[in-house]
JSON list of C-alpha atoms in Angstrom, two decimals:
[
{"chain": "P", "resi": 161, "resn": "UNK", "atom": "CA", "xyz": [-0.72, -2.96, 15.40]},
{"chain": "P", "resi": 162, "resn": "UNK", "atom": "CA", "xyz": [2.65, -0.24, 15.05]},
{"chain": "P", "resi": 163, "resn": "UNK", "atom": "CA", "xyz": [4.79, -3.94, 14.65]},
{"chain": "P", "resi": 164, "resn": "UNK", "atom": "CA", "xyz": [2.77, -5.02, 12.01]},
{"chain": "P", "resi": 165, "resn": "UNK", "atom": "CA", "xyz": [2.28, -2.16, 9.99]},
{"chain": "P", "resi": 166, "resn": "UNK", "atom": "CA", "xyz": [6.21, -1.56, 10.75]},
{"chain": "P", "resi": 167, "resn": "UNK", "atom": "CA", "xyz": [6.53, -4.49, 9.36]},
{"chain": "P", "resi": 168, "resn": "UNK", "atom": "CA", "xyz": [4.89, -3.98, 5.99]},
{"chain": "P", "resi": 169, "resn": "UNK", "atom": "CA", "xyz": [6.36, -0.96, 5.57]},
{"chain": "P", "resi": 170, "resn": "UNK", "atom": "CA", "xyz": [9.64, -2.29, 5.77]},
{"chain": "P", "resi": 171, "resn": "UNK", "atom": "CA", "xyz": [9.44, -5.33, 3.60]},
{"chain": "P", "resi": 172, "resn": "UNK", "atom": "CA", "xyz": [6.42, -8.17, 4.50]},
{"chain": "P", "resi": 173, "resn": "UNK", "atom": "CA", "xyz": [5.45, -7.24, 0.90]},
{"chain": "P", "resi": 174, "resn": "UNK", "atom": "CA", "xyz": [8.13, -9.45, -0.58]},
{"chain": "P", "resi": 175, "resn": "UNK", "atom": "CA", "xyz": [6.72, -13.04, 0.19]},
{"chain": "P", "resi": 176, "resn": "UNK", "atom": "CA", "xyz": [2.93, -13.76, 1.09]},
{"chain": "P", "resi": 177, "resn": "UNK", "atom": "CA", "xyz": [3.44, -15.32, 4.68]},
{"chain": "P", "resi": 178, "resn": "UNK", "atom": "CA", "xyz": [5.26, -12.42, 5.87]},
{"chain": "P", "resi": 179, "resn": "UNK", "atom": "CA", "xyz": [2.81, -10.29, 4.83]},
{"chain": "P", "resi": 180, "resn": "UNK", "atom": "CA", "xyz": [-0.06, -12.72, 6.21]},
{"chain": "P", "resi": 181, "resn": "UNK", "atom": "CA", "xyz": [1.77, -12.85, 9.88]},
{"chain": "P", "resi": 182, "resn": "UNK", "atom": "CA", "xyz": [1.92, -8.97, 9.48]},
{"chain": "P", "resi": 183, "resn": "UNK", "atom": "CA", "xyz": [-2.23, -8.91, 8.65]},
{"chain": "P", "resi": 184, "resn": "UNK", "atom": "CA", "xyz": [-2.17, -11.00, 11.75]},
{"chain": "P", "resi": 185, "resn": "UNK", "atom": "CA", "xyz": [0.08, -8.64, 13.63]},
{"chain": "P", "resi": 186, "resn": "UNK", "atom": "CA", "xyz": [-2.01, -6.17, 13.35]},
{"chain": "P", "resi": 187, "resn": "UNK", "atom": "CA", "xyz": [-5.45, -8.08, 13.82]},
{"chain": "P", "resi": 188, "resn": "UNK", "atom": "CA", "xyz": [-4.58, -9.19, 17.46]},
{"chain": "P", "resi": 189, "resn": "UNK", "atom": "CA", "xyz": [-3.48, -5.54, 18.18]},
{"chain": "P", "resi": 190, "resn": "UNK", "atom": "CA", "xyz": [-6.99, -4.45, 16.61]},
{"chain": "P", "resi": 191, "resn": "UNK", "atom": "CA", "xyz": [-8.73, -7.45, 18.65]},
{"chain": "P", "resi": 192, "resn": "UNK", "atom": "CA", "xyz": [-6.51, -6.13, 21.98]},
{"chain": "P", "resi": 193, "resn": "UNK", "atom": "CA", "xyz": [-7.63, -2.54, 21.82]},
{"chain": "P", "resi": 194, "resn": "UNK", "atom": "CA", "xyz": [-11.68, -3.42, 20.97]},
{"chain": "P", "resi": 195, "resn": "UNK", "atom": "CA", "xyz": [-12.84, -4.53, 23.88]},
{"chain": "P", "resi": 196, "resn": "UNK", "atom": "CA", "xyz": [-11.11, -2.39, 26.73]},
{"chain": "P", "resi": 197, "resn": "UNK", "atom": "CA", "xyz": [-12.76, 1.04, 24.35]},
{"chain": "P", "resi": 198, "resn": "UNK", "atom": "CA", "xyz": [-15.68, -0.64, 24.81]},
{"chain": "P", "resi": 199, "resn": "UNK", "atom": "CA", "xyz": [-15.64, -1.49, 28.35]},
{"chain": "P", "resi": 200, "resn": "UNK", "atom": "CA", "xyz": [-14.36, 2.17, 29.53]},
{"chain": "P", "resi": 201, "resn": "UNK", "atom": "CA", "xyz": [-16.49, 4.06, 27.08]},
{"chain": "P", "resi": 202, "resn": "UNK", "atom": "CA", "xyz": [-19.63, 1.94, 29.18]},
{"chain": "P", "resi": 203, "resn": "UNK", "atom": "CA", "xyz": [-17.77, 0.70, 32.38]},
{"chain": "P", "resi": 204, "resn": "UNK", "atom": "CA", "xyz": [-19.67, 3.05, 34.68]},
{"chain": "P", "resi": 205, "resn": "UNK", "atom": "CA", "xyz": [-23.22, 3.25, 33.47]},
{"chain": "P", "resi": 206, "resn": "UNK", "atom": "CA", "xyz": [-26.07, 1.72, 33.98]},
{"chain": "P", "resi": 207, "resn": "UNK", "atom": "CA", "xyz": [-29.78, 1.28, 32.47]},
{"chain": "P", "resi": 208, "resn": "UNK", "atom": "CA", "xyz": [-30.60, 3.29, 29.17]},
{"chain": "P", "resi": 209, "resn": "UNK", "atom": "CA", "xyz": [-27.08, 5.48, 29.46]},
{"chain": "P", "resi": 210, "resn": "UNK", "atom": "CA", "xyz": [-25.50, 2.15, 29.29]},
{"chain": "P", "resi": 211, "resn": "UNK", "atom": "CA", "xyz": [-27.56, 1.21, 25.83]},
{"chain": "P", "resi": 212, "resn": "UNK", "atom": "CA", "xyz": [-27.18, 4.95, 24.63]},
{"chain": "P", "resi": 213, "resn": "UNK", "atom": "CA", "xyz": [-23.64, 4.49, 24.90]},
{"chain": "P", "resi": 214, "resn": "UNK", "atom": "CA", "xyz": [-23.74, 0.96, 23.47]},
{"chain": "P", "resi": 215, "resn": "UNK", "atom": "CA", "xyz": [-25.33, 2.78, 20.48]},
{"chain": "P", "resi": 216, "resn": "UNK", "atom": "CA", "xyz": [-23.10, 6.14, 20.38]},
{"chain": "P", "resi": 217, "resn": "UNK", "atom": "CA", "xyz": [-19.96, 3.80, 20.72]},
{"chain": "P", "resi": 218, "resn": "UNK", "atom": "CA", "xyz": [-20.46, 1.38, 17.88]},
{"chain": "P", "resi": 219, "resn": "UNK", "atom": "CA", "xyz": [-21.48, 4.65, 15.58]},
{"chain": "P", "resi": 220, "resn": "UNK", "atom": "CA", "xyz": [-18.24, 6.23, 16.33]},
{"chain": "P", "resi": 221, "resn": "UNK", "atom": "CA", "xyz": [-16.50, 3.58, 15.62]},
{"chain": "P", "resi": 222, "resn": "UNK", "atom": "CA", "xyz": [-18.49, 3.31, 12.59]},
{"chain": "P", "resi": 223, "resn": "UNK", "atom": "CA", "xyz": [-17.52, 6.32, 11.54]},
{"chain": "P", "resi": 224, "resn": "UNK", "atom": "CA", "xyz": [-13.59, 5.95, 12.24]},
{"chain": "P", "resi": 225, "resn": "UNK", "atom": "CA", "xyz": [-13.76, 2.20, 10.19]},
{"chain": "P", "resi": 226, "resn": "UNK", "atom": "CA", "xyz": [-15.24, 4.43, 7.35]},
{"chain": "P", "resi": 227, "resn": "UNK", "atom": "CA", "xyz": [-12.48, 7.58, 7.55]},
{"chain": "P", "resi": 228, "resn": "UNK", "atom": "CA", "xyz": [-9.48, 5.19, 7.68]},
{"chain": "P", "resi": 229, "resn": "UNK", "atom": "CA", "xyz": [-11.02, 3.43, 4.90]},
{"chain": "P", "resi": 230, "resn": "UNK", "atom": "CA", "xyz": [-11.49, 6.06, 2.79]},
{"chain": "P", "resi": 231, "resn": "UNK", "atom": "CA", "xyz": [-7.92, 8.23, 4.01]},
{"chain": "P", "resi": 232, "resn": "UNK", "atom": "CA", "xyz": [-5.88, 4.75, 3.34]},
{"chain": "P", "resi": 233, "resn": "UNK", "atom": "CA", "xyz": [-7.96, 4.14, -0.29]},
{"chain": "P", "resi": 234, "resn": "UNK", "atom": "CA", "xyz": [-6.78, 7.86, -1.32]},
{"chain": "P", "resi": 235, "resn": "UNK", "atom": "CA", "xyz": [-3.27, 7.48, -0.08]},
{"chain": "P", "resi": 236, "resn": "UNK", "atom": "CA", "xyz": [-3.36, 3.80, -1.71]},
{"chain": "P", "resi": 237, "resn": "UNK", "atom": "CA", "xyz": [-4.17, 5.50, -5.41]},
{"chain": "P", "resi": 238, "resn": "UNK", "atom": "CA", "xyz": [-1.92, 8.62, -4.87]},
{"chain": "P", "resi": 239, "resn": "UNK", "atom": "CA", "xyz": [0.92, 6.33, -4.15]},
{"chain": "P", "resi": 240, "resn": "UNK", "atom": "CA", "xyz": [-0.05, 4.33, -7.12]},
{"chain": "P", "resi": 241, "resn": "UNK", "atom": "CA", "xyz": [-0.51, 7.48, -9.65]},
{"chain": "P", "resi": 242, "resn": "UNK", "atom": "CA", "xyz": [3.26, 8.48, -8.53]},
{"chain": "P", "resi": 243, "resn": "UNK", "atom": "CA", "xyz": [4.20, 4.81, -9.31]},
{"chain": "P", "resi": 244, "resn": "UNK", "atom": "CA", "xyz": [2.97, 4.55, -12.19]},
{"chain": "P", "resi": 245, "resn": "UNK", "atom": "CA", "xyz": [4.28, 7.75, -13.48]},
{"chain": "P", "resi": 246, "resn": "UNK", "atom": "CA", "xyz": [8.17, 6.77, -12.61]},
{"chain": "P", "resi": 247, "resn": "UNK", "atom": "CA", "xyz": [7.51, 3.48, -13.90]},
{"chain": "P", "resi": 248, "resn": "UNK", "atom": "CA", "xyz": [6.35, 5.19, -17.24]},
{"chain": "P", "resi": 249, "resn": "UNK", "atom": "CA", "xyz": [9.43, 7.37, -17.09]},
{"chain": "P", "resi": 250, "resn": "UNK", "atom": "CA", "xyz": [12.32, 4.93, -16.09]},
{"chain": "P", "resi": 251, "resn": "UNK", "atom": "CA", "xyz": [10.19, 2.71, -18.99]},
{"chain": "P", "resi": 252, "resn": "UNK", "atom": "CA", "xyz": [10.95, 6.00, -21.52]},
{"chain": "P", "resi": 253, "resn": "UNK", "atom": "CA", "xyz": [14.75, 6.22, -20.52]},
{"chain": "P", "resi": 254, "resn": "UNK", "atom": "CA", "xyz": [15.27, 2.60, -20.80]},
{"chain": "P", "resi": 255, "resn": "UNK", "atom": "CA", "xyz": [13.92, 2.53, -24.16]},
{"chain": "P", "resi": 256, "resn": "UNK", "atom": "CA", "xyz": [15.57, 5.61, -25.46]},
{"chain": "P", "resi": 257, "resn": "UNK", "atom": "CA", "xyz": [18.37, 4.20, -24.34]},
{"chain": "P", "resi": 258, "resn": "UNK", "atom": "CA", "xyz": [18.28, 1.50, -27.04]},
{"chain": "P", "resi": 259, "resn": "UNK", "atom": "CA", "xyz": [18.43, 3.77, -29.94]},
{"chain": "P", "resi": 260, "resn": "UNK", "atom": "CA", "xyz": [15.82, 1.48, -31.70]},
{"chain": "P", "resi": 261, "resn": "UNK", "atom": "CA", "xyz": [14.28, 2.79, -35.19]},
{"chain": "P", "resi": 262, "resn": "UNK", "atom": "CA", "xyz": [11.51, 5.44, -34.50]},
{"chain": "P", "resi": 263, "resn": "UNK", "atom": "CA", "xyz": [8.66, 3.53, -35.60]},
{"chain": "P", "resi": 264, "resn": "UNK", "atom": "CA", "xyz": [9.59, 0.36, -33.83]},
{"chain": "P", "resi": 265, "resn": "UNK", "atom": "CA", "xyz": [10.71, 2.75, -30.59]},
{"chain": "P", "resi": 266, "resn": "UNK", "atom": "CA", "xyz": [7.01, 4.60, -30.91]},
{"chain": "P", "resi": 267, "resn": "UNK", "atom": "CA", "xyz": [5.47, 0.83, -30.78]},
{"chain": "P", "resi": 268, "resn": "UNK", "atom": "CA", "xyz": [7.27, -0.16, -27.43]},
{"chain": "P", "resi": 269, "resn": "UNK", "atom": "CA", "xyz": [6.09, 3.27, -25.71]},
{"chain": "P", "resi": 270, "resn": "UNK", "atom": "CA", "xyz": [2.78, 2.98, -27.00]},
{"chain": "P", "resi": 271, "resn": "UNK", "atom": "CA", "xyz": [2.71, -0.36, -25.37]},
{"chain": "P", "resi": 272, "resn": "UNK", "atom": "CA", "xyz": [4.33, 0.42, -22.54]},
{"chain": "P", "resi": 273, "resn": "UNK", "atom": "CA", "xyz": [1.97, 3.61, -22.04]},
{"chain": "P", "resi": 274, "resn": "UNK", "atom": "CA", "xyz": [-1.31, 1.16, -22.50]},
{"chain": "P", "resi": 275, "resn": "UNK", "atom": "CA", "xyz": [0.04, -1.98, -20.19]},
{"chain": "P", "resi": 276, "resn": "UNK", "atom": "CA", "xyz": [0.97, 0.80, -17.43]},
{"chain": "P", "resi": 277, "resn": "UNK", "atom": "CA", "xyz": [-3.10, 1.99, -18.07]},
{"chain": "P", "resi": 278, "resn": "UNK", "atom": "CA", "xyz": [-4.04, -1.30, -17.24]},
{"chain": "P", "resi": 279, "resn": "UNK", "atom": "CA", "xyz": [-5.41, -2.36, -13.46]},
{"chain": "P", "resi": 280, "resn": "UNK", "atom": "CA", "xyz": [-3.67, -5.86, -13.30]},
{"chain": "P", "resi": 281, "resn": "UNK", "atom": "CA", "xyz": [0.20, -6.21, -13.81]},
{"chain": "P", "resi": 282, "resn": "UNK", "atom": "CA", "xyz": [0.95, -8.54, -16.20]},
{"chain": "P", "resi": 283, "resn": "UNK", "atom": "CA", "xyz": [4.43, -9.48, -17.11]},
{"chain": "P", "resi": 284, "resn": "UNK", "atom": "CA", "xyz": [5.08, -9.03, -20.95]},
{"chain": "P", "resi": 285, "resn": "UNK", "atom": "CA", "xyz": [5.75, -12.16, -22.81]},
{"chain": "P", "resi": 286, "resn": "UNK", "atom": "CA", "xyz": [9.44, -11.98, -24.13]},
{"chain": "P", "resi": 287, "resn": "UNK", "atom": "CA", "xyz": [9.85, -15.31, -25.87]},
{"chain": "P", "resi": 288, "resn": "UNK", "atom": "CA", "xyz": [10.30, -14.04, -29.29]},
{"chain": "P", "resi": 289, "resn": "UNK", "atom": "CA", "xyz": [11.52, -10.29, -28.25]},
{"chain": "P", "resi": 290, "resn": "UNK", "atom": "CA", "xyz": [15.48, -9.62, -29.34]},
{"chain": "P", "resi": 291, "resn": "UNK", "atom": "CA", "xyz": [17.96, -10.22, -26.52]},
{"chain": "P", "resi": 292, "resn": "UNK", "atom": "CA", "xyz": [18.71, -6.32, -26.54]},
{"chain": "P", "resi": 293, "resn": "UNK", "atom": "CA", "xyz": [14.84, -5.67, -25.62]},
{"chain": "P", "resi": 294, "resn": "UNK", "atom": "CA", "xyz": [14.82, -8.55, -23.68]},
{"chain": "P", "resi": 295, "resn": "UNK", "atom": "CA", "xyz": [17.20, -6.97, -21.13]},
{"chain": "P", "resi": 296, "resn": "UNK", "atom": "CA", "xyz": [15.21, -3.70, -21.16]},
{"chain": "P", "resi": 297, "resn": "UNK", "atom": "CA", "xyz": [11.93, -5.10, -20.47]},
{"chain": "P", "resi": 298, "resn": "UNK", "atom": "CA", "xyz": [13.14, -7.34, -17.81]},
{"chain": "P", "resi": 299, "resn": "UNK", "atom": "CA", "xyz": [14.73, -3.95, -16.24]},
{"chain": "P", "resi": 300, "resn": "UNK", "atom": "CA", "xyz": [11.23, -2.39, -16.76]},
{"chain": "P", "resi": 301, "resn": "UNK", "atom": "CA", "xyz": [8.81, -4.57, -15.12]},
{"chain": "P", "resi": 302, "resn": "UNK", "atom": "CA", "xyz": [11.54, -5.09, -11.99]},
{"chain": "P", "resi": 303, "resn": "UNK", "atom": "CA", "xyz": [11.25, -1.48, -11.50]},
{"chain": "P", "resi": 304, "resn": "UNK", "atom": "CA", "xyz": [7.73, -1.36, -11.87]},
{"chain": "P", "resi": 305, "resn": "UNK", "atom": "CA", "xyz": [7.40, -3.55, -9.21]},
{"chain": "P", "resi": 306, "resn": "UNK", "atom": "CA", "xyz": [9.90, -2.46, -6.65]},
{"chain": "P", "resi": 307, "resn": "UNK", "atom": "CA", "xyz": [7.43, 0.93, -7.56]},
{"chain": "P", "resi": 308, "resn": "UNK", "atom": "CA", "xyz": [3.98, -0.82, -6.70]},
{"chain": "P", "resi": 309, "resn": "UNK", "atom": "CA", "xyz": [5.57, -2.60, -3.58]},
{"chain": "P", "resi": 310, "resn": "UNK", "atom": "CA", "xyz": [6.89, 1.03, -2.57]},
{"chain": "P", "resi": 311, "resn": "UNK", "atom": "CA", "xyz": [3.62, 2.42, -2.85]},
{"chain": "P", "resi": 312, "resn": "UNK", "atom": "CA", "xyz": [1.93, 0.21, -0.35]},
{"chain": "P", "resi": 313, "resn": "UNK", "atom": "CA", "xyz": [5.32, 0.31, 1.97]},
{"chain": "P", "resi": 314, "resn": "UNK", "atom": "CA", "xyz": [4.84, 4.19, 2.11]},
{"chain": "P", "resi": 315, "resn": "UNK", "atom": "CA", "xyz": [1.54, 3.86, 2.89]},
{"chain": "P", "resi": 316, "resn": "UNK", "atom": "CA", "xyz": [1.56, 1.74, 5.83]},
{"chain": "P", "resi": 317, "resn": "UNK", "atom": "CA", "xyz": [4.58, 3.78, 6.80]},
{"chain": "P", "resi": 318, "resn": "UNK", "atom": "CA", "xyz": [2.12, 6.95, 6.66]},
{"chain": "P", "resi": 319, "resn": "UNK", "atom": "CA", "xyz": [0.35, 5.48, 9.51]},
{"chain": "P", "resi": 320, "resn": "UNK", "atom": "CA", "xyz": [2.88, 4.72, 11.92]},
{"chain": "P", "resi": 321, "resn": "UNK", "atom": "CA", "xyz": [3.00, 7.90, 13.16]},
{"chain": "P", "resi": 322, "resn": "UNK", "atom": "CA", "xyz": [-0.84, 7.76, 13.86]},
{"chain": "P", "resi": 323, "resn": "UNK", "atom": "CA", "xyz": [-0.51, 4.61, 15.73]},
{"chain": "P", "resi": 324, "resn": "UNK", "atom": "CA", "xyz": [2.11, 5.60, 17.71]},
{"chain": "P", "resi": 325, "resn": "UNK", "atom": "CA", "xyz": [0.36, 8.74, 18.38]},
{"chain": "P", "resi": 326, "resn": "UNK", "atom": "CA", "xyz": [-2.40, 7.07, 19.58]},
{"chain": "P", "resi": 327, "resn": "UNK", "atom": "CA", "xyz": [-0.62, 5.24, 21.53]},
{"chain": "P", "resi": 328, "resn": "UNK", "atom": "CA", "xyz": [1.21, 7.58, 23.61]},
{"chain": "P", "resi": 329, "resn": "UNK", "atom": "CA", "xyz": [-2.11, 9.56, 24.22]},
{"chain": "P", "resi": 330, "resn": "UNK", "atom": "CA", "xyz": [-3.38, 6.25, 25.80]},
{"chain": "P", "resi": 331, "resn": "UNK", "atom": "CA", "xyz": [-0.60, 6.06, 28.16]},
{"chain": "P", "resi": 332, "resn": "UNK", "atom": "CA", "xyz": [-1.50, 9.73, 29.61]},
{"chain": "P", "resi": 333, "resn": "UNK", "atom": "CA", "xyz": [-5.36, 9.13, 29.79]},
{"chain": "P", "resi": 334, "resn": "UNK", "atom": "CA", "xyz": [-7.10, 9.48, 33.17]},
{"chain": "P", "resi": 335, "resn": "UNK", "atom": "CA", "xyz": [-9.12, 6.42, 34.67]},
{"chain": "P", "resi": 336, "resn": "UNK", "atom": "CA", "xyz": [-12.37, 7.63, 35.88]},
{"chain": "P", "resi": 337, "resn": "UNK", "atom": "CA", "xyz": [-12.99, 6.56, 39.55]}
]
């Protein structure tokens, strides 16, 4: 699981099969861990403990599907608010850096400020733009998506620590006898 979320934290993102091989990364690590916490969380009992624990067991994990859901869907729009924001701003600067007229200047941040609002990404359509905003939009929408990409990278780098955590806590656990 720490390879594949390694993995999209340092660059799966830029092309779909790395990032599918990653999801699968981290599946089989998933798949590896589910059934030995199962067996040792009911290896040794017998009768109703053994369907109590059944019961407590899938709850529990339940409950930790449900928390790493919801920690990893707040993280997800944090990052994304703090992408969007420098995408605004490096969108600003690169405009200001034009030294268009005000009024055309105030329409390109207006845009930008309403396509940034927006839940899909859409590339602009710069067919009949000028070649000097042609450049600067280009530059924009790069950024914006190194910014998006960076937001899911820090993410999954968030949780290495976690895993790795987790991990080394498994290596000092005590077998029941």
């Amino acid at each position: 699981m720490a390879s594949g979320y390694m993995w999209l934290a340092f660059g799966a993102l830029m092309s779909q099969m790395q990032t599918i091989l990653a999801g699968f990364a981290i599946g089989m690590g998933y798949g590896i861990i589910t059934g030995p916490i199962l067996i040792i969380a009911a290896g040794s009992l017998e009768g109703k403990l053994l369907a109590a624990s059944q019961s407590v067991t899938g709850v529990l994990r339940q409950v930790g599907s449900m928390l790493a859901v919801a920690i990893f869907v707040t993280g997800l729009y944090s990052n994304l608010s703090v992408a969007k924001t420098a995408s605004k701003t490096y969108a600003h600067h690169q405009i200001m850096k034009l030294h268009l007229p005000d009024k055309e200047q105030e329409n390109v941040i207006n845009k930008i400020n309403t396509n940034t609002n927006t839940t899909k990404f859409v590339k602009a359509n710069i067919n009949d733009v000028p070649i000097i905003l042609k450049h600067s939009i280009q530059n924009i929408e790069n950024n914006t998506n190194i910014e998006l990409r960076k937001s899911f990278e820090n993410l999954y780098l968030a949780s290495l620590p976690f895993l790795l955590l987790s991990a080394i806590i498994g290596f000092f656990l005590k077998s029941k006898k």
